[in-house]
CSV table of C-alpha atoms in Angstrom, one decimal:
chain,number,residue,atom,x,y,z
A,1,UNK,CA,30.9,-39.9,29.1
A,2,UNK,CA,27.4,-40.2,31.2
A,3,UNK,CA,24.3,-39.9,29.3
A,4,UNK,CA,20.9,-39.0,30.7
A,5,UNK,CA,18.3,-41.1,29.7
A,6,UNK,CA,17.7,-40.6,25.9
A,7,UNK,CA,16.0,-37.2,24.4
A,8,UNK,CA,12.6,-39.6,22.8
A,9,UNK,CA,12.1,-41.1,26.0
A,10,UNK,CA,12.1,-37.7,28.2
A,11,UNK,CA,10.2,-36.4,25.8
A,12,UNK,CA,7.7,-39.2,25.8
A,13,UNK,CA,6.8,-38.3,29.2
A,14,UNK,CA,6.8,-34.8,29.1
A,15,UNK,CA,4.3,-35.0,26.7
A,16,UNK,CA,1.8,-37.6,28.0
A,17,UNK,CA,2.4,-35.6,31.2
A,18,UNK,CA,2.7,-31.9,30.1
A,19,UNK,CA,0.4,-32.1,26.8
A,20,UNK,CA,2.1,-31.8,24.0
A,21,UNK,CA,3.4,-28.5,23.2
A,22,UNK,CA,5.9,-25.9,22.4
A,23,UNK,CA,6.9,-22.9,23.1
A,24,UNK,CA,8.8,-20.8,20.8
A,25,UNK,CA,10.9,-18.4,23.1
A,26,UNK,CA,11.6,-15.7,20.0
A,27,UNK,CA,12.0,-12.1,21.2
A,28,UNK,CA,12.3,-10.4,17.9
A,29,UNK,CA,12.1,-6.7,17.9
A,30,UNK,CA,8.8,-6.8,16.8
A,31,UNK,CA,7.6,-8.4,19.7
A,32,UNK,CA,10.3,-7.2,22.5
A,33,UNK,CA,8.1,-3.4,21.6
A,34,UNK,CA,4.6,-5.2,21.8
A,35,UNK,CA,5.5,-6.1,25.0
A,36,UNK,CA,6.8,-2.8,25.9
A,37,UNK,CA,10.2,-3.3,26.4
A,38,UNK,CA,13.7,-2.2,24.6
A,39,UNK,CA,15.9,-3.5,21.6
A,40,UNK,CA,18.4,-4.3,23.9
A,41,UNK,CA,19.9,-6.7,26.4
A,42,UNK,CA,17.7,-5.7,29.0
A,43,UNK,CA,15.0,-6.2,27.2
A,44,UNK,CA,16.3,-9.5,25.4
A,45,UNK,CA,16.2,-10.7,30.0
A,46,UNK,CA,13.7,-9.5,30.6
A,47,UNK,CA,11.4,-11.8,28.0
A,48,UNK,CA,13.5,-14.6,28.0
A,49,UNK,CA,13.0,-14.3,32.0
A,50,UNK,CA,9.2,-14.0,32.1
A,51,UNK,CA,8.8,-16.3,29.2
A,52,UNK,CA,10.0,-19.1,31.5
A,53,UNK,CA,9.2,-18.2,34.6
A,54,UNK,CA,5.5,-18.3,33.6
A,55,UNK,CA,5.5,-21.3,31.3
A,56,UNK,CA,9.5,-23.8,31.8
A,57,UNK,CA,7.5,-26.1,35.3
A,58,UNK,CA,4.4,-26.3,32.8
A,59,UNK,CA,4.8,-26.9,30.1
A,60,UNK,CA,7.0,-29.7,27.9
A,61,UNK,CA,9.0,-27.8,25.4
A,62,UNK,CA,11.0,-24.6,25.3
A,63,UNK,CA,12.0,-23.9,22.3
A,64,UNK,CA,14.7,-20.9,22.2
A,65,UNK,CA,15.4,-19.3,18.6
A,66,UNK,CA,19.1,-18.6,19.0
A,67,UNK,CA,19.5,-16.1,16.3
A,68,UNK,CA,17.2,-13.4,18.1
A,69,UNK,CA,20.0,-13.4,20.8
A,70,UNK,CA,22.7,-13.6,18.9
A,71,UNK,CA,22.5,-10.9,17.4
A,72,UNK,CA,23.1,-9.2,20.6
A,73,UNK,CA,26.6,-10.5,20.5
A,74,UNK,CA,28.9,-12.0,24.0
A,75,UNK,CA,26.0,-11.0,26.2
A,76,UNK,CA,23.1,-11.8,24.3
A,77,UNK,CA,24.7,-15.4,24.2
A,78,UNK,CA,25.4,-15.6,28.0
A,79,UNK,CA,21.2,-14.4,28.5
A,80,UNK,CA,21.0,-17.4,25.8
A,81,UNK,CA,23.1,-19.5,28.0
A,82,UNK,CA,21.4,-18.5,31.0
A,83,UNK,CA,18.0,-18.9,29.8
A,84,UNK,CA,18.4,-22.8,28.8
A,85,UNK,CA,20.2,-23.1,32.8
A,86,UNK,CA,16.7,-22.2,34.2
A,87,UNK,CA,14.3,-23.2,31.8
A,88,UNK,CA,15.8,-27.5,32.0
A,89,UNK,CA,16.2,-26.0,36.0
A,90,UNK,CA,12.3,-26.0,36.1
A,91,UNK,CA,11.4,-29.1,34.4
A,92,UNK,CA,10.9,-28.1,30.4
A,93,UNK,CA,13.1,-30.2,28.0
A,94,UNK,CA,14.5,-27.3,25.6
A,95,UNK,CA,15.4,-27.6,21.7
A,96,UNK,CA,18.2,-25.0,20.9
A,97,UNK,CA,16.8,-24.0,17.3
A,98,UNK,CA,19.5,-23.0,15.9
A,99,UNK,CA,19.4,-24.9,12.1
A,100,UNK,CA,23.0,-26.0,12.1
A,101,UNK,CA,25.1,-28.0,9.9
A,102,UNK,CA,28.3,-28.9,8.6
A,103,UNK,CA,30.6,-31.1,8.1
A,104,UNK,CA,33.7,-32.8,9.1
A,105,UNK,CA,35.0,-30.9,11.9
A,106,UNK,CA,33.1,-27.8,11.9
A,107,UNK,CA,29.7,-30.3,12.4
A,108,UNK,CA,31.5,-32.2,15.1
A,109,UNK,CA,32.4,-28.7,16.9
A,110,UNK,CA,28.7,-27.7,16.5
A,111,UNK,CA,27.3,-31.0,18.0
A,112,UNK,CA,29.7,-29.6,21.2
A,113,UNK,CA,27.5,-26.5,21.4
A,114,UNK,CA,24.5,-27.7,22.0
A,115,UNK,CA,24.6,-31.3,23.1
A,116,UNK,CA,27.9,-31.7,24.8
A,117,UNK,CA,26.7,-32.6,28.3
A,118,UNK,CA,29.3,-30.4,29.8
A,119,UNK,CA,28.9,-27.6,27.0
A,120,UNK,CA,27.2,-24.1,28.1
A,121,UNK,CA,24.6,-24.4,26.0
A,122,UNK,CA,23.9,-28.0,26.3
A,123,UNK,CA,20.6,-28.8,24.9
A,124,UNK,CA,17.9,-31.3,25.1
A,125,UNK,CA,18.0,-31.1,21.9
A,126,UNK,CA,19.3,-29.0,18.4
A,127,UNK,CA,17.9,-28.5,15.3
A,128,UNK,CA,19.9,-29.2,12.1
A,129,UNK,CA,20.4,-29.0,8.2
A,130,UNK,CA,21.2,-32.2,6.2
A,131,UNK,CA,21.3,-30.3,3.2
A,132,UNK,CA,25.3,-31.5,2.7
A,133,UNK,CA,24.3,-34.5,2.8
A,134,UNK,CA,22.3,-36.4,6.0
A,135,UNK,CA,25.7,-38.1,6.8
A,136,UNK,CA,27.2,-35.0,7.8
A,137,UNK,CA,25.7,-35.0,10.4
A,138,UNK,CA,27.1,-38.4,12.0
A,139,UNK,CA,29.1,-36.2,14.6
A,140,UNK,CA,25.7,-34.9,15.8
A,141,UNK,CA,23.6,-37.9,15.8
A,142,UNK,CA,26.9,-39.4,17.5
A,143,UNK,CA,27.0,-37.1,20.3
A,144,UNK,CA,23.0,-37.0,20.8
A,145,UNK,CA,23.5,-40.2,21.4
A,146,UNK,CA,25.7,-40.9,23.5
A,147,UNK,CA,24.9,-37.4,25.6
A,148,UNK,CA,21.0,-38.3,25.9
A,149,UNK,CA,19.9,-35.8,23.8
A,150,UNK,CA,18.6,-35.7,20.4
A,151,UNK,CA,18.0,-33.8,16.8
A,152,UNK,CA,15.1,-32.3,15.5
A,153,UNK,CA,16.7,-32.4,11.1
A,154,UNK,CA,14.4,-30.4,8.4
A,155,UNK,CA,12.4,-32.5,6.2
A,156,UNK,CA,9.3,-30.5,5.4
A,157,UNK,CA,9.5,-26.9,6.2
A,158,UNK,CA,6.5,-25.2,6.1
A,159,UNK,CA,8.5,-22.4,4.6
A,160,UNK,CA,7.5,-22.1,1.1
A,161,UNK,CA,11.3,-21.8,-0.5
A,162,UNK,CA,11.9,-24.8,1.4
A,163,UNK,CA,10.0,-27.1,-1.8
A,164,UNK,CA,13.2,-26.3,-5.1
A,165,UNK,CA,15.5,-28.5,-2.3
A,166,UNK,CA,13.0,-30.9,-0.3
A,167,UNK,CA,11.1,-31.7,-2.9
A,168,UNK,CA,13.3,-32.0,-5.6
A,169,UNK,CA,12.9,-35.5,-6.8
A,170,UNK,CA,16.6,-37.9,-6.8
A,171,UNK,CA,17.2,-40.7,-9.2
A,172,UNK,CA,15.5,-43.6,-7.2
A,173,UNK,CA,12.4,-41.4,-7.5
A,174,UNK,CA,12.0,-40.8,-4.1
A,175,UNK,CA,12.2,-37.2,-2.9
A,176,UNK,CA,14.6,-35.5,-0.3
A,177,UNK,CA,12.5,-34.6,2.0
A,178,UNK,CA,11.0,-38.6,2.1
A,179,UNK,CA,15.2,-39.2,2.1
A,180,UNK,CA,15.2,-37.5,5.5
A,181,UNK,CA,12.2,-38.7,6.6
A,182,UNK,CA,14.0,-43.0,5.9
A,183,UNK,CA,17.3,-41.6,7.4
A,184,UNK,CA,15.7,-40.5,10.1
A,185,UNK,CA,13.1,-43.8,10.9
A,186,UNK,CA,16.4,-45.1,10.4
A,187,UNK,CA,17.9,-44.0,13.2
A,188,UNK,CA,14.6,-44.9,15.6
A,189,UNK,CA,14.5,-48.3,14.8
A,190,UNK,CA,13.5,-50.5,17.7
A,191,UNK,CA,13.7,-47.9,20.5
A,192,UNK,CA,10.9,-46.9,22.7
A,193,UNK,CA,9.0,-45.5,23.9
A,194,UNK,CA,9.9,-42.8,20.9
A,195,UNK,CA,13.2,-43.0,19.4
A,196,UNK,CA,15.7,-39.2,19.9
A,197,UNK,CA,16.1,-38.2,15.7
A,198,UNK,CA,13.0,-36.0,15.3
A,199,UNK,CA,12.2,-34.3,11.9
A,200,UNK,CA,10.4,-31.2,11.0
A,201,UNK,CA,7.4,-31.0,9.4
A,202,UNK,CA,5.3,-28.4,8.9
A,203,UNK,CA,2.1,-27.5,9.9
A,204,UNK,CA,0.7,-25.7,7.4
A,205,UNK,CA,2.0,-28.2,4.9
A,206,UNK,CA,-1.8,-30.2,4.0
A,207,UNK,CA,-2.8,-33.7,3.2
A,208,UNK,CA,1.1,-35.2,3.4
A,209,UNK,CA,-0.6,-38.7,2.9
A,210,UNK,CA,2.4,-39.3,0.4
A,211,UNK,CA,5.1,-39.3,2.7
A,212,UNK,CA,6.1,-42.2,6.0
A,213,UNK,CA,5.7,-39.9,9.0
A,214,UNK,CA,5.9,-43.1,10.8
A,215,UNK,CA,9.7,-42.5,11.5
A,216,UNK,CA,9.4,-43.6,15.5
A,217,UNK,CA,10.6,-39.8,16.3
A,218,UNK,CA,8.8,-36.8,16.6
A,219,UNK,CA,7.9,-34.1,14.4
A,220,UNK,CA,8.4,-30.6,15.4
A,221,UNK,CA,5.6,-28.7,13.8
A,222,UNK,CA,5.7,-25.1,13.2
A,223,UNK,CA,2.8,-22.8,11.8
A,224,UNK,CA,0.3,-23.5,14.4
A,225,UNK,CA,-1.0,-20.0,15.5
A,226,UNK,CA,0.3,-17.1,13.7
A,227,UNK,CA,1.1,-19.0,10.4
A,228,UNK,CA,-2.7,-20.6,9.9
A,229,UNK,CA,-2.2,-23.7,11.2
A,230,UNK,CA,-5.0,-24.9,14.2
A,231,UNK,CA,-5.0,-28.1,16.7
A,232,UNK,CA,-7.8,-29.4,14.0
A,233,UNK,CA,-5.4,-29.3,11.5
A,234,UNK,CA,-3.7,-31.8,12.6
A,235,UNK,CA,-4.5,-35.5,12.4
A,236,UNK,CA,-4.8,-34.1,8.2
A,237,UNK,CA,-1.6,-33.4,8.2
A,238,UNK,CA,-0.1,-35.9,10.5
A,239,UNK,CA,-2.5,-38.4,10.3
A,240,UNK,CA,-1.4,-42.0,11.7
A,241,UNK,CA,1.6,-40.1,13.6
A,242,UNK,CA,-0.3,-37.3,15.0
A,243,UNK,CA,0.3,-39.1,18.5
A,244,UNK,CA,4.4,-38.1,17.8
A,245,UNK,CA,3.7,-34.4,16.7
A,246,UNK,CA,5.9,-32.1,19.0
A,247,UNK,CA,3.4,-28.5,17.8
A,248,UNK,CA,5.3,-25.5,18.2
A,249,UNK,CA,3.3,-22.3,18.7
A,250,UNK,CA,5.0,-19.1,19.5
A,251,UNK,CA,3.3,-15.6,18.2
A,252,UNK,CA,0.3,-17.7,19.6
A,253,UNK,CA,1.5,-17.5,23.2
A,254,UNK,CA,3.7,-14.8,22.9
A,255,UNK,CA,1.7,-12.2,22.2
A,256,UNK,CA,0.2,-12.4,25.2
A,257,UNK,CA,2.7,-11.4,27.4
A,258,UNK,CA,3.8,-9.6,29.1
A,259,UNK,CA,1.8,-10.8,32.2
A,260,UNK,CA,2.8,-14.4,32.9
A,261,UNK,CA,-0.9,-15.4,33.7
A,262,UNK,CA,-2.1,-14.4,30.3
A,263,UNK,CA,1.0,-16.7,28.5
A,264,UNK,CA,0.4,-19.8,31.1
A,265,UNK,CA,-3.7,-19.2,29.9
A,266,UNK,CA,-2.7,-19.1,26.7
A,267,UNK,CA,-0.2,-22.1,26.3
A,268,UNK,CA,-2.7,-24.4,28.4
A,269,UNK,CA,-5.4,-23.7,26.5
A,270,UNK,CA,-3.6,-24.7,23.6
A,271,UNK,CA,-1.9,-27.5,24.8
A,272,UNK,CA,-5.4,-28.5,26.0
A,273,UNK,CA,-6.6,-28.1,23.0
A,274,UNK,CA,-3.6,-30.0,21.1
A,275,UNK,CA,-4.2,-33.1,23.4
A,276,UNK,CA,-7.8,-33.5,22.6
A,277,UNK,CA,-6.9,-33.1,18.6
A,278,UNK,CA,-4.9,-35.6,19.3
A,279,UNK,CA,-6.9,-37.8,21.6
A,280,UNK,CA,-9.9,-37.8,19.9
A,281,UNK,CA,-7.9,-39.4,16.2
């Protein structure tokens, strides 16, 4: 398989050129209603097309949430396929937020769905869940390396329920979240300018100085905007790893639709504020 330049290198360049911002494409019913759209496939398609036309040529990353497309069945997935292709063609990197996780041949099939270069849903990176054991992700890791794609592994998520798993302590005294970060650091060893295997780490979690976030890979950080975190919080939360943070903003940008100009203005404000915060820290 002829792969792309590694995801980490492509992401580093996109963040440096366009600003370190990921905008979610989250067409849930309430947001469609706010935009004056019906909660149906036509509304889904209009929403997605508007976001992509407004932002894909200027933000570093777009992150469609697969579930909001899948709920419409095959026609929703067809919209997702088109959205991914159009966003990538316009220059944005696409992180598919599908949070897949399984074992053996099933994990391999999930990987092929999103990480094989010829797949209709091929994305630059995929969110995955390691809670069947990090080793269960091996098929996705291997295919991502082969295709030049990346992974974002759930490590320290912002939802309060996550703590019962991610903060559980192993027999060696290290908790599960820290274990996932250590695995990713090993995956990214020696990669320049940035490894392709990132972690999902919530921007709302406060002081994370007890964790080694310097994994030489990207840190996808949900929680900016509607969930309460601000760009100014990033240096305090992520410390010396802040330059590798990809802050994710969804409602904070999307609520400015359906007007394309106001969507662009909102994204540019977030990107500039984040860039200023990161370079000043």
